[in-house]
GROMACS .gro file of C-alpha atoms in nm:
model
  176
    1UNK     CA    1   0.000   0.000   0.000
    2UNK     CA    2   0.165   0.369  -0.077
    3UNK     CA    3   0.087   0.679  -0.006
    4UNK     CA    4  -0.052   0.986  -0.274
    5UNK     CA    5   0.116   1.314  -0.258
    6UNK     CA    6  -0.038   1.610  -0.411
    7UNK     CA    7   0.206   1.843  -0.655
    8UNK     CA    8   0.081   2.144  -0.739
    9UNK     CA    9   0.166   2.282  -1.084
   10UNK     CA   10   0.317   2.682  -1.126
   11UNK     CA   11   0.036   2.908  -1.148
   12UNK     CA   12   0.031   2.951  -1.530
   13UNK     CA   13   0.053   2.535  -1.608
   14UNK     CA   14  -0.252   2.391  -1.755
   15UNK     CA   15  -0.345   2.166  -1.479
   16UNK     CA   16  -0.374   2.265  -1.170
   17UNK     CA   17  -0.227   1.953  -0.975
   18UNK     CA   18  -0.190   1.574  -0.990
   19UNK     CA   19  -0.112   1.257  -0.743
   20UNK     CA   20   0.186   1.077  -0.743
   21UNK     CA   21   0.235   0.783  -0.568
   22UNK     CA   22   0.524   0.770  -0.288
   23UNK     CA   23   0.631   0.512  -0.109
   24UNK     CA   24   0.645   0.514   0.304
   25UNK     CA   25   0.306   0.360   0.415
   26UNK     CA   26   0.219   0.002   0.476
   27UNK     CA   27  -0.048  -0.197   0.571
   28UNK     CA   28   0.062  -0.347   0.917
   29UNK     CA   29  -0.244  -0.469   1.078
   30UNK     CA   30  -0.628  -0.481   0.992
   31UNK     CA   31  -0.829  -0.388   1.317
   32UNK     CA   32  -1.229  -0.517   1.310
   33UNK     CA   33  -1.446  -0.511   1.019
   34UNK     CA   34  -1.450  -0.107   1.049
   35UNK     CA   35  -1.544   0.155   0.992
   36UNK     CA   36  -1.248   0.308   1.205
   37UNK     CA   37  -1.388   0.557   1.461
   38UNK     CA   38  -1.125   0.629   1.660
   39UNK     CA   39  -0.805   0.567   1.805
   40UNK     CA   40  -0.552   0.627   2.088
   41UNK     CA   41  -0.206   0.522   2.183
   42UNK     CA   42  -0.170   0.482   2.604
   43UNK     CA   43   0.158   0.388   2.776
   44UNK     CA   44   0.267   0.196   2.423
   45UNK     CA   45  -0.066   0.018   2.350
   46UNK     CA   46  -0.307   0.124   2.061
   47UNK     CA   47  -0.709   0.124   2.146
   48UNK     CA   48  -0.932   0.165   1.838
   49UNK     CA   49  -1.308   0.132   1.767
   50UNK     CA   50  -1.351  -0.048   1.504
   51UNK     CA   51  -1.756  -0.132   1.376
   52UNK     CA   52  -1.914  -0.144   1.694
   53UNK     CA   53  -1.626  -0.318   1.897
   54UNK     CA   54  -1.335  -0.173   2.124
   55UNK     CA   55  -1.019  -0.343   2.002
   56UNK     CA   56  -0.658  -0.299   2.202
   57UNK     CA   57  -0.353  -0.370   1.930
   58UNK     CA   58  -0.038  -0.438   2.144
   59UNK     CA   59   0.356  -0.539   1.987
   60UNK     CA   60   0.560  -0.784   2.025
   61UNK     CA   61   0.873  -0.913   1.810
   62UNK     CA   62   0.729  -0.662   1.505
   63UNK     CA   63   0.388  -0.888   1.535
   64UNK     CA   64   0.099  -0.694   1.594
   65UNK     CA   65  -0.214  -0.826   1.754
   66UNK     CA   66  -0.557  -0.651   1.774
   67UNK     CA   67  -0.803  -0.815   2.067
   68UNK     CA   68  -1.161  -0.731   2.131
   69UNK     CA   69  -1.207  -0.539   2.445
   70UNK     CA   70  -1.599  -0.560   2.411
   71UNK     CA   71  -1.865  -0.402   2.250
   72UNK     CA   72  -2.023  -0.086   2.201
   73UNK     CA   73  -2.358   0.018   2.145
   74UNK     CA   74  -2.279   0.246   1.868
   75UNK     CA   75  -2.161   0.112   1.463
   76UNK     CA   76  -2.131   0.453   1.310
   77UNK     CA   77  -2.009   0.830   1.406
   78UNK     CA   78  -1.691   0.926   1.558
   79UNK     CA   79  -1.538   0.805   1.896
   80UNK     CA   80  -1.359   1.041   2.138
   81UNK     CA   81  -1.031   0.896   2.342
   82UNK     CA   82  -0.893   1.022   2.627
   83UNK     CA   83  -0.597   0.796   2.893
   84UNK     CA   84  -0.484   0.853   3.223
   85UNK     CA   85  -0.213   0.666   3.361
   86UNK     CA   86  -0.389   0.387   3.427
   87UNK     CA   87  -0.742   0.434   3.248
   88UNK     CA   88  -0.871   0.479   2.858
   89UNK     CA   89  -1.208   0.649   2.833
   90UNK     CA   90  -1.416   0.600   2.508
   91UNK     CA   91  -1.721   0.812   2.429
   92UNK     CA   92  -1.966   0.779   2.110
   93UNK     CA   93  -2.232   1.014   2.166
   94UNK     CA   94  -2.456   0.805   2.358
   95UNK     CA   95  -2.241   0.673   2.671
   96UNK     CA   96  -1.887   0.602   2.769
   97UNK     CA   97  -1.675   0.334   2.827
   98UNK     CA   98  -1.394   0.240   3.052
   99UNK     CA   99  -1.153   0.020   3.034
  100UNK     CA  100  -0.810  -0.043   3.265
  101UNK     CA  101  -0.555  -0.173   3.123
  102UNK     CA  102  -0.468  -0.555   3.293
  103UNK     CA  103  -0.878  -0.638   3.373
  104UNK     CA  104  -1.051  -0.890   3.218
  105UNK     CA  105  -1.368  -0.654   3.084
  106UNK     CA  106  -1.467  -0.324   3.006
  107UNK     CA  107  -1.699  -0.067   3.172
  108UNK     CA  108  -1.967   0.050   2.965
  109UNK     CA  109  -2.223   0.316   3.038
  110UNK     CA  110  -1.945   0.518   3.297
  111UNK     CA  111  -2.234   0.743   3.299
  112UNK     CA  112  -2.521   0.550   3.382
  113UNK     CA  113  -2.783   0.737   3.640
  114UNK     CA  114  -2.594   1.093   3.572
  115UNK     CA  115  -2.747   1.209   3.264
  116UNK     CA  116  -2.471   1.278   3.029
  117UNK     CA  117  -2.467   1.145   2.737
  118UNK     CA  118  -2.080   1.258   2.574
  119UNK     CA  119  -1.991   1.279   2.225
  120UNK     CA  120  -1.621   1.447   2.264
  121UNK     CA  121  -1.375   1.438   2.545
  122UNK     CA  122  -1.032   1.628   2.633
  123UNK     CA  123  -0.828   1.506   2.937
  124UNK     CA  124  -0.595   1.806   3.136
  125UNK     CA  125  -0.437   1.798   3.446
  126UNK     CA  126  -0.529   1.480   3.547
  127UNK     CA  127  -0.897   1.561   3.500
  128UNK     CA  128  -1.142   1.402   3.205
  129UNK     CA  129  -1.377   1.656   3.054
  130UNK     CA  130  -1.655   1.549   2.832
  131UNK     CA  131  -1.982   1.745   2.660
  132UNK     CA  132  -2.341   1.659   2.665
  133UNK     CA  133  -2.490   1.580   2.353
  134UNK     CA  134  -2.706   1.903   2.259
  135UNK     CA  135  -2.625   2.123   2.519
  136UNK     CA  136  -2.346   2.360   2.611
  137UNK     CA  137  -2.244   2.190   2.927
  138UNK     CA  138  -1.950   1.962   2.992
  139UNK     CA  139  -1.828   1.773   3.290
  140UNK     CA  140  -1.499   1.707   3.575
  141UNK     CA  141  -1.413   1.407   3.619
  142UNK     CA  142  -1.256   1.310   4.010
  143UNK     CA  143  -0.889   1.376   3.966
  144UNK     CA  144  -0.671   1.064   3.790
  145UNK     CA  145  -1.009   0.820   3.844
  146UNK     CA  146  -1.201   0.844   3.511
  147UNK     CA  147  -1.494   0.608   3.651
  148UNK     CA  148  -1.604   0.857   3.924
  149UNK     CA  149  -1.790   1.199   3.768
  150UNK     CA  150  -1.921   1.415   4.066
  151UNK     CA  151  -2.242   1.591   4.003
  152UNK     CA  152  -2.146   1.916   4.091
  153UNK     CA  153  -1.861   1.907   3.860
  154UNK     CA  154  -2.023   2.103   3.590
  155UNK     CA  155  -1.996   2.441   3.377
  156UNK     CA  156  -2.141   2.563   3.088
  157UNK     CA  157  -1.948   2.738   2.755
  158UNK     CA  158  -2.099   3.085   2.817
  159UNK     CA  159  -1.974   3.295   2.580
  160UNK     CA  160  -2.210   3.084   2.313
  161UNK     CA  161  -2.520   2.868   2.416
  162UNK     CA  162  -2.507   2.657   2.146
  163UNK     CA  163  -2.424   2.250   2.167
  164UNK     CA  164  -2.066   2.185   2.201
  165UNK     CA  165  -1.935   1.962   1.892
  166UNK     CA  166  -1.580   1.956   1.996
  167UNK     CA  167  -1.291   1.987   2.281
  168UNK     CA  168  -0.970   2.019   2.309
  169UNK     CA  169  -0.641   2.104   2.610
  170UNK     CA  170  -0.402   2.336   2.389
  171UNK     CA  171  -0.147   2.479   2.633
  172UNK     CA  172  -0.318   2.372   2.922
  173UNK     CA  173  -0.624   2.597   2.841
  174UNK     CA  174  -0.948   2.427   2.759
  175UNK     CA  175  -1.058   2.483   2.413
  176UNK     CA  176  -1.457   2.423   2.327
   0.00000   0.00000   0.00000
């Protein structure tokens, strides 16, 4: 498998660009039947969603191997990643789910009983922050435990009041 670059012609050419192939990329491992939703690397160990499955892809001698965490409830749409140091958090619009690295299963529904229902998530200073689907409000996770989300740790973006689509820690400074 290669890669396409894009070469741009000088402003007078006839065409305007074209795709040449260059070499560099290659097919290493095929993780679930896909779509690919999402990904994150945490302390050296890959975590995708794949279809409607949660896979981990760890290394070993230049062999990679992908294995099914567990399923999610979702099949389509994007999925948002955030780690700690010893927690991934995965979020698809409808609910999250938590897994730690070393246990046998994953935690779905993290927010189960608290009303939020995250589509995007940003992790800073040892907290997890995640929206709620069609509102402006996002959420504080307890510090370094992604599976505890205290009710009173809440805001709102007030500068707009419209649903927040995406997040971000630039700098240290949460970007909505």
């Amino acid at each position: 498998m290669t890669s396409a670059q894009l070469l741009v012609a000088a402003k007078d050419a006839k065409d305007a660009g074209y795709f040449v192939n260059t070499p560099g990329l290659d097919l290493i491992k095929m993780v679930g039947p896909g779509p690919h939703r999402g990904y994150i690397v945490a302390n050296g160990v890959a975590y995708v969603a794949s279809g409607n499955a949660l896979y981990s892809v760890s290394v070993a001698n230049n062999v990679y191997t992908a294995t099914n965490l567990g399923a999610l409830v979702t099949a389509s749409g994007p999925v948002g990643f955030i780690s700690n140091p010893t927690q991934v958090l995965a979020v698809d619009g409808v609910q999250g789910y938590l897994w730690t690295p070393g246990s046998s299963t994953f935690a779905g529904n993290v927010f189960n009983g608290l009303g939020i229902t995250p589509s995007v998530c940003a992790y800073q200073d040892g907290f997890g922050i995640v929206n709620n689907v069609g509102t402006n409000q996002f959420y504080q996770s307890a510090l370094n435990d992604l599976s505890s989300w205290p009710g009173l740790n809440f805001s709102s973006a007030d500068s707009d009041s419209t649903p927040i689509v995406g997040m971000t820690d630039n700098a240290r400074e949460l970007w909505i």
